[in-house]
Amino acid sequence: MSQHFVLIHGAWHGGWCWDGVIRELENAGHTAVAPTLPGNNPDDDFASVTFADYLDAIAAVLEQQQEPVILVGHSSAGFLLQAVAPKAAKKIAHLVFHNAFILPNDASQLDMLLPEVAKILIDAAMASPHKSVPVLEDLVRNALMKDDSTEVQNALLSRLVPQPFVLIKLNEVVTNPVGLQNRA
């Protein structure tokens, strides 16, 4: 049976990061869309993006769907799924958290990171004129993609954009809205 997927990217990425997944899903007879969220287009005003903008963008994509979808979130998009699911429950058949952050009550993504990594992100955002976390090449190469070739790393790095800090620091909206529990 054919399924329809809505694929939500994580920090620094855009909908383009799902292109290969979409091809595979289509080859298997499914359909998929992968929007680029506000603040993740190269020409966006990174400083003006709010958490509500992210939720509104995802809710708008879900509202356009004829039938409930499989909503997939990667990395930082995990807690976006947590926050949008109650608002659009009738449009969601399944939630998939693909290597994604699931935040416990009153936590932010920063709370889930090693303190030294959190400090790097905070310092980088505070030094940025638009309060965004720039693409940190060392972090990408040596932590996020350490097992990938330089060629693959370079290809990804050329597409990444600064991430509005609001996504990473937020802890005011996500208060376990879909009943998820932290399973440490």
PDB file of C-alpha atoms in Angstrom:
ATOM      1  CA  MET A   1       0.000   0.000   0.000  1.00  0.00           C
ATOM      2  CA  SER A   2       1.347   3.394  -0.972  1.00  0.00           C
ATOM      3  CA  GLN A   3       2.130   5.819   1.838  1.00  0.00           C
ATOM      4  CA  HIS A   4       2.765   9.557   1.804  1.00  0.00           C
ATOM      5  CA  PHE A   5       5.671  10.945   3.824  1.00  0.00           C
ATOM      6  CA  VAL A   6       6.442  14.450   5.046  1.00  0.00           C
ATOM      7  CA  LEU A   7      10.156  14.663   5.824  1.00  0.00           C
ATOM      8  CA  ILE A   8      11.452  17.400   8.143  1.00  0.00           C
ATOM      9  CA  HIS A   9      15.144  18.278   8.175  1.00  0.00           C
ATOM     10  CA  GLY A  10      17.303  19.117  11.156  1.00  0.00           C
ATOM     11  CA  ALA A  11      19.588  22.048  11.897  1.00  0.00           C
ATOM     12  CA  TRP A  12      21.665  23.695   9.162  1.00  0.00           C
ATOM     13  CA  HIS A  13      19.934  21.626   6.441  1.00  0.00           C
ATOM     14  CA  GLY A  14      17.071  22.147   4.016  1.00  0.00           C
ATOM     15  CA  GLY A  15      14.516  19.915   2.384  1.00  0.00           C
ATOM     16  CA  TRP A  16      17.183  19.019  -0.186  1.00  0.00           C
ATOM     17  CA  CYS A  17      18.842  16.692   2.347  1.00  0.00           C
ATOM     18  CA  TRP A  18      15.988  14.214   1.822  1.00  0.00           C
ATOM     19  CA  ASP A  19      16.375  14.027  -1.989  1.00  0.00           C
ATOM     20  CA  GLY A  20      17.916  10.545  -1.931  1.00  0.00           C
ATOM     21  CA  VAL A  21      15.312   9.269   0.526  1.00  0.00           C
ATOM     22  CA  ILE A  22      12.516  10.670  -1.629  1.00  0.00           C
ATOM     23  CA  ARG A  23      13.949   8.868  -4.670  1.00  0.00           C
ATOM     24  CA  GLU A  24      14.022   5.582  -2.753  1.00  0.00           C
ATOM     25  CA  LEU A  25      10.504   6.072  -1.413  1.00  0.00           C
ATOM     26  CA  GLU A  26       9.206   6.843  -4.905  1.00  0.00           C
ATOM     27  CA  ASN A  27      11.005   3.780  -6.296  1.00  0.00           C
ATOM     28  CA  ALA A  28       9.110   1.757  -3.686  1.00  0.00           C
ATOM     29  CA  GLY A  29       5.783   3.270  -4.802  1.00  0.00           C
ATOM     30  CA  HIS A  30       5.387   5.934  -2.119  1.00  0.00           C
ATOM     31  CA  THR A  31       5.225   9.734  -2.296  1.00  0.00           C
ATOM     32  CA  ALA A  32       7.007  12.321  -0.180  1.00  0.00           C
ATOM     33  CA  VAL A  33       7.577  16.022   0.320  1.00  0.00           C
ATOM     34  CA  ALA A  34      10.431  17.672   2.183  1.00  0.00           C
ATOM     35  CA  PRO A  35       9.913  21.371   2.847  1.00  0.00           C
ATOM     36  CA  THR A  36      12.729  23.690   3.796  1.00  0.00           C
ATOM     37  CA  LEU A  37      11.845  25.339   7.071  1.00  0.00           C
ATOM     38  CA  PRO A  38      11.997  29.100   7.708  1.00  0.00           C
ATOM     39  CA  GLY A  39      15.513  30.293   8.389  1.00  0.00           C
ATOM     40  CA  ASN A  40      17.092  27.454   6.434  1.00  0.00           C
ATOM     41  CA  ASN A  41      17.078  29.009   2.982  1.00  0.00           C
ATOM     42  CA  PRO A  42      20.350  30.799   2.209  1.00  0.00           C
ATOM     43  CA  ASP A  43      18.565  34.144   1.690  1.00  0.00           C
ATOM     44  CA  ASP A  44      16.370  33.983   4.818  1.00  0.00           C
ATOM     45  CA  ASP A  45      16.606  36.557   7.604  1.00  0.00           C
ATOM     46  CA  PHE A  46      18.001  34.235  10.265  1.00  0.00           C
ATOM     47  CA  ALA A  47      17.497  36.749  13.077  1.00  0.00           C
ATOM     48  CA  SER A  48      13.734  37.070  12.635  1.00  0.00           C
ATOM     49  CA  VAL A  49      12.790  33.373  12.721  1.00  0.00           C
ATOM     50  CA  THR A  50      10.707  32.226  15.688  1.00  0.00           C
ATOM     51  CA  PHE A  51       9.858  28.770  16.967  1.00  0.00           C
ATOM     52  CA  ALA A  52       6.242  29.439  15.979  1.00  0.00           C
ATOM     53  CA  ASP A  53       7.443  29.980  12.389  1.00  0.00           C
ATOM     54  CA  TYR A  54       8.775  26.414  12.337  1.00  0.00           C
ATOM     55  CA  LEU A  55       5.560  24.969  13.715  1.00  0.00           C
ATOM     56  CA  ASP A  56       3.398  27.061  11.379  1.00  0.00           C
ATOM     57  CA  ALA A  57       5.416  25.933   8.351  1.00  0.00           C
ATOM     58  CA  ILE A  58       5.093  22.248   9.245  1.00  0.00           C
ATOM     59  CA  ALA A  59       1.399  22.620  10.100  1.00  0.00           C
ATOM     60  CA  ALA A  60       0.794  24.335   6.741  1.00  0.00           C
ATOM     61  CA  VAL A  61       2.421  21.449   4.857  1.00  0.00           C
ATOM     62  CA  LEU A  62       0.375  18.931   6.849  1.00  0.00           C
ATOM     63  CA  GLU A  63      -2.829  20.878   6.234  1.00  0.00           C
ATOM     64  CA  GLN A  64      -2.258  20.573   2.463  1.00  0.00           C
ATOM     65  CA  GLN A  65      -2.230  16.770   2.648  1.00  0.00           C
ATOM     66  CA  GLN A  66      -5.357  14.890   1.602  1.00  0.00           C
ATOM     67  CA  GLU A  67      -4.803  11.925   3.937  1.00  0.00           C
ATOM     68  CA  PRO A  68      -2.861  11.428   7.176  1.00  0.00           C
ATOM     69  CA  VAL A  69       0.876  11.130   6.515  1.00  0.00           C
ATOM     70  CA  ILE A  70       3.945   9.540   7.981  1.00  0.00           C
ATOM     71  CA  LEU A  71       5.719  12.523   9.518  1.00  0.00           C
ATOM     72  CA  VAL A  72       9.476  12.009   9.828  1.00  0.00           C
ATOM     73  CA  GLY A  73      11.863  14.270  11.699  1.00  0.00           C
ATOM     74  CA  HIS A  74      15.642  14.074  11.804  1.00  0.00           C
ATOM     75  CA  SER A  75      17.917  15.462  14.513  1.00  0.00           C
ATOM     76  CA  SER A  76      16.610  18.848  15.719  1.00  0.00           C
ATOM     77  CA  ALA A  77      13.319  18.219  13.924  1.00  0.00           C
ATOM     78  CA  GLY A  78      12.452  15.628  16.569  1.00  0.00           C
ATOM     79  CA  PHE A  79      11.198  18.195  19.021  1.00  0.00           C
ATOM     80  CA  LEU A  80       9.466  20.076  16.201  1.00  0.00           C
ATOM     81  CA  LEU A  81       7.443  16.900  15.675  1.00  0.00           C
ATOM     82  CA  GLN A  82       6.751  16.787  19.405  1.00  0.00           C
ATOM     83  CA  ALA A  83       5.391  20.325  19.302  1.00  0.00           C
ATOM     84  CA  VAL A  84       3.395  20.143  16.061  1.00  0.00           C
ATOM     85  CA  ALA A  85       1.807  16.702  16.529  1.00  0.00           C
ATOM     86  CA  PRO A  86      -0.922  17.817  18.958  1.00  0.00           C
ATOM     87  CA  LYS A  87      -1.828  20.724  16.674  1.00  0.00           C
ATOM     88  CA  ALA A  88      -2.164  18.554  13.556  1.00  0.00           C
ATOM     89  CA  ALA A  89      -2.971  15.112  14.936  1.00  0.00           C
ATOM     90  CA  LYS A  90      -5.678  14.392  12.340  1.00  0.00           C
ATOM     91  CA  LYS A  91      -3.126  14.828   9.550  1.00  0.00           C
ATOM     92  CA  ILE A  92      -0.565  12.417  11.032  1.00  0.00           C
ATOM     93  CA  ALA A  93      -0.827   8.625  10.689  1.00  0.00           C
ATOM     94  CA  HIS A  94       2.592   7.913  12.220  1.00  0.00           C
ATOM     95  CA  LEU A  95       5.483   9.845  13.719  1.00  0.00           C
ATOM     96  CA  VAL A  96       9.031   8.711  12.969  1.00  0.00           C
ATOM     97  CA  PHE A  97      11.938  10.137  14.946  1.00  0.00           C
ATOM     98  CA  HIS A  98      14.981   9.384  12.761  1.00  0.00           C
ATOM     99  CA  ASN A  99      18.098   9.845  14.897  1.00  0.00           C
ATOM    100  CA  ALA A 100      16.200  12.756  16.405  1.00  0.00           C
ATOM    101  CA  PHE A 101      16.115  14.682  19.635  1.00  0.00           C
ATOM    102  CA  ILE A 102      13.124  13.876  21.838  1.00  0.00           C
ATOM    103  CA  LEU A 103      13.075  16.390  24.627  1.00  0.00           C
ATOM    104  CA  PRO A 104      11.921  15.690  28.160  1.00  0.00           C
ATOM    105  CA  ASN A 105       9.694  18.280  29.834  1.00  0.00           C
ATOM    106  CA  ASP A 106      11.094  21.790  30.013  1.00  0.00           C
ATOM    107  CA  ALA A 107      14.380  20.886  28.309  1.00  0.00           C
ATOM    108  CA  SER A 108      16.103  22.404  25.313  1.00  0.00           C
ATOM    109  CA  GLN A 109      18.367  20.779  22.787  1.00  0.00           C
ATOM    110  CA  LEU A 110      21.280  22.413  24.602  1.00  0.00           C
ATOM    111  CA  ASP A 111      20.361  20.406  27.695  1.00  0.00           C
ATOM    112  CA  MET A 112      20.808  17.197  25.708  1.00  0.00           C
ATOM    113  CA  LEU A 113      24.311  17.994  24.459  1.00  0.00           C
ATOM    114  CA  LEU A 114      27.657  17.582  26.132  1.00  0.00           C
ATOM    115  CA  PRO A 115      28.348  20.818  28.019  1.00  0.00           C
ATOM    116  CA  GLU A 116      31.423  21.597  25.898  1.00  0.00           C
ATOM    117  CA  VAL A 117      29.403  21.212  22.680  1.00  0.00           C
ATOM    118  CA  ALA A 118      26.572  23.357  24.073  1.00  0.00           C
ATOM    119  CA  LYS A 119      29.108  26.067  24.964  1.00  0.00           C
ATOM    120  CA  ILE A 120      30.527  26.031  21.427  1.00  0.00           C
ATOM    121  CA  LEU A 121      27.032  26.510  19.961  1.00  0.00           C
ATOM    122  CA  ILE A 122      26.100  29.262  22.426  1.00  0.00           C
ATOM    123  CA  ASP A 123      29.360  31.144  21.898  1.00  0.00           C
ATOM    124  CA  ALA A 124      29.052  30.881  18.114  1.00  0.00           C
ATOM    125  CA  ALA A 125      25.448  32.143  18.137  1.00  0.00           C
ATOM    126  CA  MET A 126      26.229  35.031  20.485  1.00  0.00           C
ATOM    127  CA  ALA A 127      29.143  36.085  18.264  1.00  0.00           C
ATOM    128  CA  SER A 128      26.940  36.013  15.166  1.00  0.00           C
ATOM    129  CA  PRO A 129      25.342  39.304  14.055  1.00  0.00           C
ATOM    130  CA  HIS A 130      22.043  37.490  13.430  1.00  0.00           C
ATOM    131  CA  LYS A 131      22.145  35.199  16.497  1.00  0.00           C
ATOM    132  CA  SER A 132      22.462  32.073  14.433  1.00  0.00           C
ATOM    133  CA  VAL A 133      24.830  29.179  14.824  1.00  0.00           C
ATOM    134  CA  PRO A 134      27.113  29.257  11.795  1.00  0.00           C
ATOM    135  CA  VAL A 135      28.088  26.033  10.126  1.00  0.00           C
ATOM    136  CA  LEU A 136      30.890  24.764  12.325  1.00  0.00           C
ATOM    137  CA  GLU A 137      33.139  22.896   9.934  1.00  0.00           C
ATOM    138  CA  ASP A 138      35.140  21.166  12.661  1.00  0.00           C
ATOM    139  CA  LEU A 139      31.956  19.874  14.322  1.00  0.00           C
ATOM    140  CA  VAL A 140      30.581  18.625  11.016  1.00  0.00           C
ATOM    141  CA  ARG A 141      33.796  16.930   9.926  1.00  0.00           C
ATOM    142  CA  ASN A 142      34.959  15.474  13.238  1.00  0.00           C
ATOM    143  CA  ALA A 143      31.738  14.708  15.087  1.00  0.00           C
ATOM    144  CA  LEU A 144      28.760  14.528  12.761  1.00  0.00           C
ATOM    145  CA  MET A 145      30.504  13.036   9.706  1.00  0.00           C
ATOM    146  CA  LYS A 146      33.743  11.592  11.018  1.00  0.00           C
ATOM    147  CA  ASP A 147      33.287   8.332   9.086  1.00  0.00           C
ATOM    148  CA  ASP A 148      32.462  10.003   5.758  1.00  0.00           C
ATOM    149  CA  SER A 149      34.971  10.838   3.047  1.00  0.00           C
ATOM    150  CA  THR A 150      36.272  14.380   2.640  1.00  0.00           C
ATOM    151  CA  GLU A 151      34.424  14.519  -0.679  1.00  0.00           C
ATOM    152  CA  VAL A 152      31.086  13.700   0.986  1.00  0.00           C
ATOM    153  CA  GLN A 153      31.810  16.137   3.825  1.00  0.00           C
ATOM    154  CA  ASN A 154      32.667  18.915   1.344  1.00  0.00           C
ATOM    155  CA  ALA A 155      29.484  18.300  -0.637  1.00  0.00           C
ATOM    156  CA  LEU A 156      27.355  18.638   2.489  1.00  0.00           C
ATOM    157  CA  LEU A 157      29.253  21.612   3.895  1.00  0.00           C
ATOM    158  CA  SER A 158      28.688  23.515   0.643  1.00  0.00           C
ATOM    159  CA  ARG A 159      24.896  23.316   1.170  1.00  0.00           C
ATOM    160  CA  LEU A 160      24.522  23.976   4.891  1.00  0.00           C
ATOM    161  CA  VAL A 161      23.337  27.368   6.172  1.00  0.00           C
ATOM    162  CA  PRO A 162      23.538  29.085   9.572  1.00  0.00           C
ATOM    163  CA  GLN A 163      20.908  27.783  11.992  1.00  0.00           C
ATOM    164  CA  PRO A 164      18.704  30.286  13.835  1.00  0.00           C
ATOM    165  CA  PHE A 165      19.574  29.804  17.489  1.00  0.00           C
ATOM    166  CA  VAL A 166      15.915  29.780  18.531  1.00  0.00           C
ATOM    167  CA  LEU A 167      15.647  26.161  17.385  1.00  0.00           C
ATOM    168  CA  ILE A 168      18.542  25.007  19.555  1.00  0.00           C
ATOM    169  CA  LYS A 169      17.974  27.050  22.707  1.00  0.00           C
ATOM    170  CA  LEU A 170      14.212  26.733  22.964  1.00  0.00           C
ATOM    171  CA  ASN A 171      12.722  25.199  26.063  1.00  0.00           C
ATOM    172  CA  GLU A 172       9.447  27.085  26.413  1.00  0.00           C
ATOM    173  CA  VAL A 173       7.140  25.235  24.023  1.00  0.00           C
ATOM    174  CA  VAL A 174       8.058  21.582  24.113  1.00  0.00           C
ATOM    175  CA  THR A 175       6.692  20.179  27.339  1.00  0.00           C
ATOM    176  CA  ASN A 176       6.157  16.570  26.348  1.00  0.00           C
ATOM    177  CA  PRO A 177       3.000  17.319  24.300  1.00  0.00           C
ATOM    178  CA  VAL A 178       2.720  13.873  22.754  1.00  0.00           C
ATOM    179  CA  GLY A 179       3.250  11.970  25.970  1.00  0.00           C
ATOM    180  CA  LEU A 180       6.784  10.872  25.183  1.00  0.00           C
ATOM    181  CA  GLN A 181       8.926   9.883  28.091  1.00  0.00           C
ATOM    182  CA  ASN A 182      12.654  10.237  28.440  1.00  0.00           C
ATOM    183  CA  ARG A 183      14.104   6.734  28.418  1.00  0.00           C
ATOM    184  CA  ALA A 184      17.677   7.167  29.517  1.00  0.00           C
TER     185      ALA A 184
END
